[in-house]
XYZ file of C-alpha atoms in Angstrom:
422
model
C -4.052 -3.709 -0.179
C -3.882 0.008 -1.297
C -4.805 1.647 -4.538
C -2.874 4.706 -4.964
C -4.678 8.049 -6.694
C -2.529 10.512 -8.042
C -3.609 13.464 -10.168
C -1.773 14.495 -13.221
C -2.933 16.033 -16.351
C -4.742 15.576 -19.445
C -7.875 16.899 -20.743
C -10.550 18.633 -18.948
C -14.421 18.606 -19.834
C -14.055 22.549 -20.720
C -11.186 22.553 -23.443
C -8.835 20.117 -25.554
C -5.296 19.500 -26.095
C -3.578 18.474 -29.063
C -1.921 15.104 -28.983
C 1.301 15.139 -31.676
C 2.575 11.891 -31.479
C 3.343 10.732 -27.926
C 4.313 14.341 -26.980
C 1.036 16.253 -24.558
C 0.647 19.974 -25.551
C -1.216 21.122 -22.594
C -2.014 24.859 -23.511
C -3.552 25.262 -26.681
C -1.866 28.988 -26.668
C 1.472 30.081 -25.073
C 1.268 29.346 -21.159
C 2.804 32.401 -20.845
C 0.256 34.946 -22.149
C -1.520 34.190 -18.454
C -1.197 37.144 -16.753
C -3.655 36.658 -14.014
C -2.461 35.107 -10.500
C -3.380 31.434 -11.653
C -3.553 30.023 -7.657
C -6.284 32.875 -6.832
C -9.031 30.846 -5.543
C -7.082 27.655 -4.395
C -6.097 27.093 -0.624
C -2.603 28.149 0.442
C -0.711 25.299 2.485
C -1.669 26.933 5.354
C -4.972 27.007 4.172
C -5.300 23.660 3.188
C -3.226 22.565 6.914
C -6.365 24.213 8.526
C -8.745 22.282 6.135
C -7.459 19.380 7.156
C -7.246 19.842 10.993
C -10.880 20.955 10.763
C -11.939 18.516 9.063
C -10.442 16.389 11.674
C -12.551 17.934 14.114
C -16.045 18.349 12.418
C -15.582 14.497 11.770
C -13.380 13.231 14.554
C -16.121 10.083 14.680
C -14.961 8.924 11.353
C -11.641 9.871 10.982
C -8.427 10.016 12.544
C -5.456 12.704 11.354
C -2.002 12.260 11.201
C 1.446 13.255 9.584
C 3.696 10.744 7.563
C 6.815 13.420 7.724
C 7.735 17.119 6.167
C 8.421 18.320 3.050
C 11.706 19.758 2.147
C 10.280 23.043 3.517
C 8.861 21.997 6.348
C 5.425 21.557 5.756
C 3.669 18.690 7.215
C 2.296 16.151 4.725
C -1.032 15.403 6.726
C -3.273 12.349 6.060
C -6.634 12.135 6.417
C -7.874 8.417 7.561
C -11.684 7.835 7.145
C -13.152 4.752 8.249
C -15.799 3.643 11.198
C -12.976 2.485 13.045
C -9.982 4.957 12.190
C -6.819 4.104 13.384
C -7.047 0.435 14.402
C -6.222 -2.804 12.678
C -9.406 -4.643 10.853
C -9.694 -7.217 8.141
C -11.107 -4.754 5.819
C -9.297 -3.268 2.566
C -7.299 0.127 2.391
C -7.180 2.429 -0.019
C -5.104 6.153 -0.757
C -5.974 8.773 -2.359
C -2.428 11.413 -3.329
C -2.842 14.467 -5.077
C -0.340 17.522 -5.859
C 2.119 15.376 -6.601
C 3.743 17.739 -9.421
C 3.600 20.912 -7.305
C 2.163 23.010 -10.129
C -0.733 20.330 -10.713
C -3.033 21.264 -7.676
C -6.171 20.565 -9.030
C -6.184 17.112 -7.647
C -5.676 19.027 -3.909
C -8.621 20.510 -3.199
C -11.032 17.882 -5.159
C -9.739 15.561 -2.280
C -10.643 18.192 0.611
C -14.096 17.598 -1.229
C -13.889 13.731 -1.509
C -13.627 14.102 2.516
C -16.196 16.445 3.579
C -18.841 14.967 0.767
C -18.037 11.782 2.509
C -18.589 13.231 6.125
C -21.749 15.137 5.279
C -23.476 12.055 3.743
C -22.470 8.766 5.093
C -25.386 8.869 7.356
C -28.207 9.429 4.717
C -26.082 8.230 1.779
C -25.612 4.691 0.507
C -22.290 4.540 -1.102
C -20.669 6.993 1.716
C -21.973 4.672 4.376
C -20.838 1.754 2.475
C -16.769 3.301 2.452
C -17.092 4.153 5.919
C -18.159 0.983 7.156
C -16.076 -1.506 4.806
C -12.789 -0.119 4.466
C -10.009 2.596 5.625
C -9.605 5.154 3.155
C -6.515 7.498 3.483
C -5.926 10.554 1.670
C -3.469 12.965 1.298
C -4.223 15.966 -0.814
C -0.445 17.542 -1.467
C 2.486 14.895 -1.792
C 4.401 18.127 -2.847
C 3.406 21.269 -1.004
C 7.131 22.856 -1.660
C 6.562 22.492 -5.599
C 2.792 24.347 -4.823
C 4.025 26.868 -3.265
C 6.802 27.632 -5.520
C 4.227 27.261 -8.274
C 6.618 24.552 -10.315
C 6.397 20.120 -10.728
C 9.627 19.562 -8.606
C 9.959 20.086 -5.060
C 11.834 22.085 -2.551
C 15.492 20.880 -4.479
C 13.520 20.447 -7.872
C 13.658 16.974 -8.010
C 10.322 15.469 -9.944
C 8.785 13.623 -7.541
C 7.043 11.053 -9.805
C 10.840 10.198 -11.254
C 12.549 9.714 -8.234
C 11.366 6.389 -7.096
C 13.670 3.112 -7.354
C 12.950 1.624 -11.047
C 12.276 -1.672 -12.349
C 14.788 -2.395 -14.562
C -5.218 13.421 -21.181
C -8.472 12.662 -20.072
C -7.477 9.352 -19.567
C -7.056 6.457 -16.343
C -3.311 4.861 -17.367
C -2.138 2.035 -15.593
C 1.048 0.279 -15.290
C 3.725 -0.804 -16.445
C 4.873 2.672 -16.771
C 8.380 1.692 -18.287
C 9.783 -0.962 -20.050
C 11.640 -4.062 -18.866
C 14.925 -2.013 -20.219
C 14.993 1.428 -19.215
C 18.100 2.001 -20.929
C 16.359 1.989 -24.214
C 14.366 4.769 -23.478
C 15.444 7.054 -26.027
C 14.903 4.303 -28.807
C 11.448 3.513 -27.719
C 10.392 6.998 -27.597
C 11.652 7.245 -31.512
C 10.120 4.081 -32.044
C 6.806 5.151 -30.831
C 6.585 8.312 -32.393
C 7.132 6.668 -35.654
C 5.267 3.943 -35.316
C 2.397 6.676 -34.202
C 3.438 8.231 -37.507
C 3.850 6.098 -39.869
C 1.471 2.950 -38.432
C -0.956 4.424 -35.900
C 0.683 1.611 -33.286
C 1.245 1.601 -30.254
C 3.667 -0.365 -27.804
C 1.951 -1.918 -25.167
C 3.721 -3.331 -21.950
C 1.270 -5.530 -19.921
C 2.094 -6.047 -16.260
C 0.911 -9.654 -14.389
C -2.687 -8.138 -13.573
C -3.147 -6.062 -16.679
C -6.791 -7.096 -16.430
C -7.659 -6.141 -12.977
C -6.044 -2.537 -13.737
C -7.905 -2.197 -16.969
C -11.091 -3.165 -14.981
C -10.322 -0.727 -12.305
C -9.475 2.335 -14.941
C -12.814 1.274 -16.770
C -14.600 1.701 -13.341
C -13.174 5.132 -13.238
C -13.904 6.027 -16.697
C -17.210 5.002 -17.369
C -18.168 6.919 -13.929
C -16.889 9.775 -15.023
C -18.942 12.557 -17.121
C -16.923 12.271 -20.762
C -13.862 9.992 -20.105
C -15.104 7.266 -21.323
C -16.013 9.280 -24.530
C -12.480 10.014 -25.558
C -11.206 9.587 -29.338
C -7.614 9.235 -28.447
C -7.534 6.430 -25.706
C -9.742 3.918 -26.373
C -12.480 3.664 -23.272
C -10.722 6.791 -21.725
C -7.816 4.108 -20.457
C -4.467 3.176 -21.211
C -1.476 1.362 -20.318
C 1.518 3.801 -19.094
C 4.354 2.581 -21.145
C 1.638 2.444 -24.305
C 1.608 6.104 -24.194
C 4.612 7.388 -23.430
C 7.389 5.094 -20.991
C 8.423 6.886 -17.817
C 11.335 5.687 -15.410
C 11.018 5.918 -11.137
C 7.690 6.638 -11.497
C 5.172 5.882 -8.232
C 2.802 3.720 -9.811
C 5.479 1.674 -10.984
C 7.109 1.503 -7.382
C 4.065 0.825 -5.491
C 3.431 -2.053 -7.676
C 6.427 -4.229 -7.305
C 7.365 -3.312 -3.813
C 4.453 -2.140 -2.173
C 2.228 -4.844 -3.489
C -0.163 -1.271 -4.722
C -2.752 -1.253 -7.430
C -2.011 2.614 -8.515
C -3.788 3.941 -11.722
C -2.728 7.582 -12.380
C -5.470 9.526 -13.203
C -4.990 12.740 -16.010
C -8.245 15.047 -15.391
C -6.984 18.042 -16.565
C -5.019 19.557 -19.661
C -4.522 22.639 -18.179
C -1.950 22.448 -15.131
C -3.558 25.245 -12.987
C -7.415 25.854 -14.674
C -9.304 28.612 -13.244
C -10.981 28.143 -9.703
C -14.616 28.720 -11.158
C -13.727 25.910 -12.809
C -13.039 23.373 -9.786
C -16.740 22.976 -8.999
C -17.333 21.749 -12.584
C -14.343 19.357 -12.165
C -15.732 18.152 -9.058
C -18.870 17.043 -10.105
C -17.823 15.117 -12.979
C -15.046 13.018 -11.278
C -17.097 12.746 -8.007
C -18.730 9.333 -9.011
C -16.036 8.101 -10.625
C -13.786 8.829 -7.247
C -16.357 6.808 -5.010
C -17.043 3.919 -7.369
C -13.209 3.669 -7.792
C -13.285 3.006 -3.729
C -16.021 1.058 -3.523
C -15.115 -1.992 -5.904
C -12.319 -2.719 -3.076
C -15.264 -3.288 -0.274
C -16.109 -6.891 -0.955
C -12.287 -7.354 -0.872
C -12.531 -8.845 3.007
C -10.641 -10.636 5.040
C -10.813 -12.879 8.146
C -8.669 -13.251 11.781
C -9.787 -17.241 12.368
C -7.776 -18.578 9.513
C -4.520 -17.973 7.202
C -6.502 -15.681 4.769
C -4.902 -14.218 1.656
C -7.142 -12.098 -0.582
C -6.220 -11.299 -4.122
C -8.067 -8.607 -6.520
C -8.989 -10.067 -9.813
C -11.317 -8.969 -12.932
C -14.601 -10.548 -12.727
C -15.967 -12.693 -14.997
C -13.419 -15.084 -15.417
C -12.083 -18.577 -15.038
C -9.089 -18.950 -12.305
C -6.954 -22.041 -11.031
C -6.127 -21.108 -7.610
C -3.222 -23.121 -5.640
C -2.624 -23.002 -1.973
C 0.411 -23.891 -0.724
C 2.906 -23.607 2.501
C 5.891 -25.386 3.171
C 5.954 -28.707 4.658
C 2.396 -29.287 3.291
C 1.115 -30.555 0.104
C -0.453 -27.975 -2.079
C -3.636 -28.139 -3.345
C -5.577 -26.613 -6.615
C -9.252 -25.452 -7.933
C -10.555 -23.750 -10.420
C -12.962 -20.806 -9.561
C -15.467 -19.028 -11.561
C -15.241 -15.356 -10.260
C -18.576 -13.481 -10.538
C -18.198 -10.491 -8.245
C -16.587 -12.626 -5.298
C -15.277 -16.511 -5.324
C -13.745 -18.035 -2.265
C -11.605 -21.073 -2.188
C -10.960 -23.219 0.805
C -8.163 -25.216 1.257
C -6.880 -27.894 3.840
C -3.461 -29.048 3.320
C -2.109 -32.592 4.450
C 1.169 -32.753 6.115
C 4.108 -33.903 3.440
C 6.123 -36.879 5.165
C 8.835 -36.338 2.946
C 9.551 -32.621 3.268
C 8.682 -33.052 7.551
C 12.143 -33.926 8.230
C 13.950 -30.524 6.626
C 10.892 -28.123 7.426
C 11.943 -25.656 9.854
C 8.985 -25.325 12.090
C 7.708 -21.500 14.174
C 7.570 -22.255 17.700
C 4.326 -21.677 17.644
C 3.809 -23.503 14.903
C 0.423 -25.892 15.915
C 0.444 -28.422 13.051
C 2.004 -31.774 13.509
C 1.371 -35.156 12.206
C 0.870 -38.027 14.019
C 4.054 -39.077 14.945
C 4.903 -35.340 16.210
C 1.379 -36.163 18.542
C 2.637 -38.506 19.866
C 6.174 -37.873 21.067
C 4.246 -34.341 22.555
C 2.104 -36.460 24.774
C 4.315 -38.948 25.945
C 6.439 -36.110 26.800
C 4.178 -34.094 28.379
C 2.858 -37.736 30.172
C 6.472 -37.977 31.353
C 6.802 -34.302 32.448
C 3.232 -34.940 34.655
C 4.603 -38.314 36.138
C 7.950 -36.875 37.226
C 6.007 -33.748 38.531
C 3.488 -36.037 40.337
C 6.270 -38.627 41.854
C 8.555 -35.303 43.462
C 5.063 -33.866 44.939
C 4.892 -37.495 46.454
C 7.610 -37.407 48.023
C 7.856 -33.689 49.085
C 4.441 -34.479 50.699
C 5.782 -37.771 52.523
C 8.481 -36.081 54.052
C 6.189 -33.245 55.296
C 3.871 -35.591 56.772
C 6.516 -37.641 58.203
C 8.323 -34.342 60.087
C 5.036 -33.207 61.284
C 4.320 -36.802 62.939
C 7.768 -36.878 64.591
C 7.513 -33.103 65.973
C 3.765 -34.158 67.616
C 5.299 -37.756 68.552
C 8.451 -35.458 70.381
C 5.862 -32.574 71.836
C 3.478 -35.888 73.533
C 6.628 -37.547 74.625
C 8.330 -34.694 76.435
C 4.618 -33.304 78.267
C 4.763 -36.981 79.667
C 7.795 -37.038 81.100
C 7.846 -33.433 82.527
C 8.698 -34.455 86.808
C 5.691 -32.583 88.760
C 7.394 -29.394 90.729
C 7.032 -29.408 94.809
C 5.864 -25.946 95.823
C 7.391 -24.773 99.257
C 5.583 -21.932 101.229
């Protein structure tokens, strides 16, 4: 399971934008009045390449680094893995932290170069940083777009918006999918509709995915962490759903969601696209909590080698009917009460009607009865056979060897003694 990060923008703790209805003014003046190299302070891609790789080094006993490909440019798009076990396969949860992903958004870059080292310096003496190293693999990658950086604009290398480019499904704020609606194609309709309805009714339209609980409880965990989200006027709690604010098409979170089986919430932390770097260590401090809370509510989320486990996140605090199922078996139901962690055990007896059409794995181990015991008489059969050729093999060996002594006595006896003339 993964929970994808992202950093876009919204509202910072140092100023405020103006909402007009489902439209984000992000400069409260003319953006370009700025006349002052906005990315002084902030590491270069070569500077944040060398961040990385030492960081890989200062920490190489929690973390492992490595490359998932190149940008349109050319530069690498390096991963940092931290875990107590980096690199191999465990029954533990995952998580991934991706920031930059509008090029001229890179606030979200170097607050995960400080997610990492925080986490490296403490996880000995701290609680919560032990806890994420020993319980899970976290993954982070600080620029998704390091072509869009450097050319100081949201597209990349070719200008294509990275967080629109995904295949579709038909603020100071944590927003959480759906991002579009079930019809993408009336886009332009529910954007009019919205902005009247903003107008006219105060209403929003809200588009509810299949665990629109669990994300609300997971934007909640980041919001009320944080140092003012959760104080916001415009979005109730500091959270909303996507498509309730504004409906976006091949979006990421959207993407990960259907096909990836990812729980992403997009996280807006700052209204202005490229703030000041005396402002970063502010920003820091007031979404560091809400960062490592966000990871740890995944650790109980465990998993097991010695049986068919399937783990599923859920909100707490409520009532479920959980089924298990497989083919060729009956399935079974409960109903749970989830506090922070329920399990459910099933044991599923054979179905004598569906045996005959099941296609079985080779290594499939379950049979019923019947399937017993054709396998032993078979394998009784194989033995016998086996057992009556050794029989005979062995026979016929014993009766050559008797013969060739019987012939070797024979001909010493009748050997004629030799006369010896001198």
């Amino acid at each position: 399971m993964y929970i994808e990060y992202q950093w876009v923008v919204l509202e910072t703790p140092m100023k405020r934008c103006t909402i007009v209805g489902s439209t984000r003014h992000l400069f409260e003046g003319n953006p370009s009045e700025t006349s002052f190299d906005k990315a002084k302070g902030y590491m270069t891609n070569a500077e944040l390449e060398k961040a990385v790789k030492e960081f890989g080094r200062r920490c190489s006993n929690i973390s492992r680094i490595y490359s998932i490909g190149k940008s349109v440019s050319g530069f690498p798009l390096w991963v940092i893995e931290i875990s107590d076990k980096p690199g191999v396969e465990e029954p533990e949860p995952a998580f991934k932290f991706i920031g930059n992903v509008h090029g001229d958004e890179p606030v979200g870059r170097e607050l995960l170069i400080l997610l990492a080292n925080w986490i490296c310096d403490n996880h000995v003496k701290d609680s919560l940083a032990r806890l994420i190293v020993e319980n899970m693999h976290l993954h982070i990658l600080p620029s998704m777009n390091p072509d869009g950086y450097a050319l100081k604009r949201r597209g990349n290398a070719n200008n294509i918006d990275l967080n629109r480019d995904f295949p579709d499904q038909g603020a100071l704020v944590a927003n959480y999918p759906w991002d579009g609606t079930q019809d993408k194609r009336s886009f332009l309709l529910s954007v009019y509709r919205k902005v009247m309805s903003l107008f006219i009714y105060g209403r929003r339209y809200y588009y509810g995915c299949p665990d629109d609980e669990a994300f609300q409880f997971l934007a909640s965990v980041y919001s009320r962490s944080h140092y003012n989200m959760s104080l916001s006027t415009e979005f109730q709690g500091g959270i909303i759903n996507g498509a309730s604010w504004y409906p976006i098409y091949g979006g990421m979170q959207d993407w990960n969601y259907i096909y990836g089986g990812c729980f992403e919430l997009t996280l807006e932390i700052s209204d202005d696209k490229w703030p000041s770097a005396e402002e970063l260590p502010t920003i820091w401090e007031y979404n560091k909590m809400s960062m490592l809370n966000l990871v740890a509510s995944l650790v109980k989320v465990n998993a097991g080698r010695a049986f068919a486990d399937y783990y599923r996140l859920l909100t707490p605090g409520k009532r479920y009917e959980v089924m298990g199922s497989m083919p060729g078996y009956k399935p079974k139901s409960t109903s749970i009460w989830l506090e922070e962690t329920a399990t459910a055990d099933f044991i599923l007896d054979p179905d004598s009607a569906l045996k005959d059409n099941t296609p079985r794995s080779i290594c499939d181990c379950s049979y019923d009865s019947k399937a017993k015991l054709v396998l032993l008489e078979f394998l009784l059969g194989f033995h016998m056979e086996v057992c009556f050729v050794l029989i005979v093999i062995g026979a016929l060996l014993c009766f050559l060897l008797k013969r060739r002594q019987k012939f070797t006595l024979g001909k010493h006896k009748q050997s004629p003694k030799r006369s010896v003339v001198v």
